[in-house]
Amino acid sequence: MGGDQVEEAVAGAVALLRTVTDRDWAEPRAGRLEWSCRETAEHVAGDLIAYAGQLAGRATDAYVPFEITFDGSDDGLDPADNEGVLHVIETTGALLAAAVRTTPREVRAFHPYPFRSADREGFAAMGVTEVLVHTHDIAEGLGLAYEPSAGLCEDVLTRIFPHVQPGADPWRTLLWATGRGELPGRAPLAEWRWNNTLVIPAERLTLQGVTPAAAADLAVGGDGGFAWVDGGPYQGTKDAAGMLLKAYEAGVHRPQWGMFTLVRTEDGRAVGGMGFHGAPDENGRVEIGYDLVEAARGHGYATEALRALSAWALDREEVTSVFATTDPGNTASQAVITRAGFTRADEEDAGQFAYELRR
């Protein structure tokens, strides 16, 4: 997900709206919004430039304090006409595409939802979403037919809507997920939020949430968009990615209780995978599993990551304990678990040793 998708979304929107630049955009409301079609177009341009600014400025705590306006009256200029509006959207889209392409993969910048940061893919996906859904709003207000490509909609859904069960029609699913339209068997949404990936810092690593898009690639032998050390990803990571994908397709995936890739901060290389087997159960217990690429073993990465992820889980109100199992003969894994503070539980799980870490 990157600059190409941003440019595709903007080009499609501009091509449609350019057919009606001779009409009034200031009076008609944009779909269900309170804004006019012109105000909605200004909002799109404002989001595109804001996201580009966040990435380019490496903002970490808040939005960079600037905005864009089509009204040039303060400078003695005439306000932009409809063609000028489209030129601004094209320009701000190009700026976001450039920012996405030139931002290193590991960089994250501030965005409030839901974990107060997003990476370049997240900002690209948010920018694309703003263009798609608000072009829909404007088109509705002006009586135009609009439908972007299914692939573009799926790109967005599998990256920043991981909590939304996919549907047979990605465009209708995206409209439903953003409070527009209906889907059979699903209640209409009055409120909605997208879901950028969670990143949990450790000492020498970051634990980076795996999206359904990345999981789909990992499950079939790809790299999931990560740069791996030699020999990676390991089979356990591929298997876990397949489990995440099944949960997503079933509509039961909860991103913060999913899978994370362990990435070294020194070089941005992925060394393994770690994650939960699902959300906490009714007793507040959540199970955790992990693996490392063979070339990365023996450096304490698994212990470090297990401590960080367990601490994050136990800091959640709904969690009372973290649970892990290992084969009786896997002494290396047992050493990792005990170094992370877990103790042997009295129970056994399908012939495996069970360990628990309580709040």
mmCIF file of N, CA, C and O in Angstrom, residues 89 108 153 155 178 204 225 235 339 341:
data_model
loop_
_atom_site.group_PDB
_atom_site.id
_atom_site.type_symbol
_atom_site.label_atom_id
_atom_site.label_comp_id
_atom_site.label_asym_id
_atom_site.label_seq_id
_atom_site.Cartn_x
_atom_site.Cartn_y
_atom_site.Cartn_z
ATOM 1 N N ILE A 89 -6.658 19.169 -5.191
ATOM 2 C CA ILE A 89 -6.730 17.759 -4.786
ATOM 3 C C ILE A 89 -5.648 16.947 -5.496
ATOM 4 O O ILE A 89 -4.984 16.094 -4.871
ATOM 5 N N ARG A 108 7.149 6.149 12.053
ATOM 6 C CA ARG A 108 5.747 6.307 12.418
ATOM 7 C C ARG A 108 5.532 7.759 12.822
ATOM 8 O O ARG A 108 6.407 8.376 13.417
ATOM 9 N N CYS A 153 -10.335 -0.920 -2.872
ATOM 10 C CA CYS A 153 -11.125 -1.012 -1.640
ATOM 11 C C CYS A 153 -10.606 -2.131 -0.740
ATOM 12 O O CYS A 153 -10.529 -1.980 0.482
ATOM 13 N N ASP A 155 -7.530 -3.243 -0.649
ATOM 14 C CA ASP A 155 -6.258 -2.776 -0.089
ATOM 15 C C ASP A 155 -6.490 -2.004 1.203
ATOM 16 O O ASP A 155 -5.758 -2.156 2.186
ATOM 17 N N THR A 178 -17.719 2.637 6.900
ATOM 18 C CA THR A 178 -17.559 4.070 7.152
ATOM 19 C C THR A 178 -18.907 4.760 7.358
ATOM 20 O O THR A 178 -19.028 5.975 7.170
ATOM 21 N N ARG A 204 15.486 -3.702 22.350
ATOM 22 C CA ARG A 204 16.184 -3.707 21.061
ATOM 23 C C ARG A 204 15.252 -3.997 19.891
ATOM 24 O O ARG A 204 15.702 -4.079 18.749
ATOM 25 N N GLY A 225 5.772 -7.843 3.769
ATOM 26 C CA GLY A 225 6.190 -6.452 3.747
ATOM 27 C C GLY A 225 7.323 -6.132 4.697
ATOM 28 O O GLY A 225 7.713 -4.968 4.828
ATOM 29 N N GLN A 235 8.496 -21.140 9.980
ATOM 30 C CA GLN A 235 7.214 -21.791 9.699
ATOM 31 C C GLN A 235 6.140 -21.423 10.711
ATOM 32 O O GLN A 235 4.963 -21.268 10.357
ATOM 33 N N ARG A 339 12.591 -17.049 31.992
ATOM 34 C CA ARG A 339 13.326 -15.788 32.094
ATOM 35 C C ARG A 339 12.382 -14.587 31.977
ATOM 36 O O ARG A 339 12.660 -13.516 32.516
ATOM 37 N N GLY A 341 9.593 -14.429 33.368
ATOM 38 C CA GLY A 341 8.847 -14.292 34.609
ATOM 39 C C GLY A 341 7.691 -15.259 34.787
ATOM 40 O O GLY A 341 6.993 -15.217 35.807
#
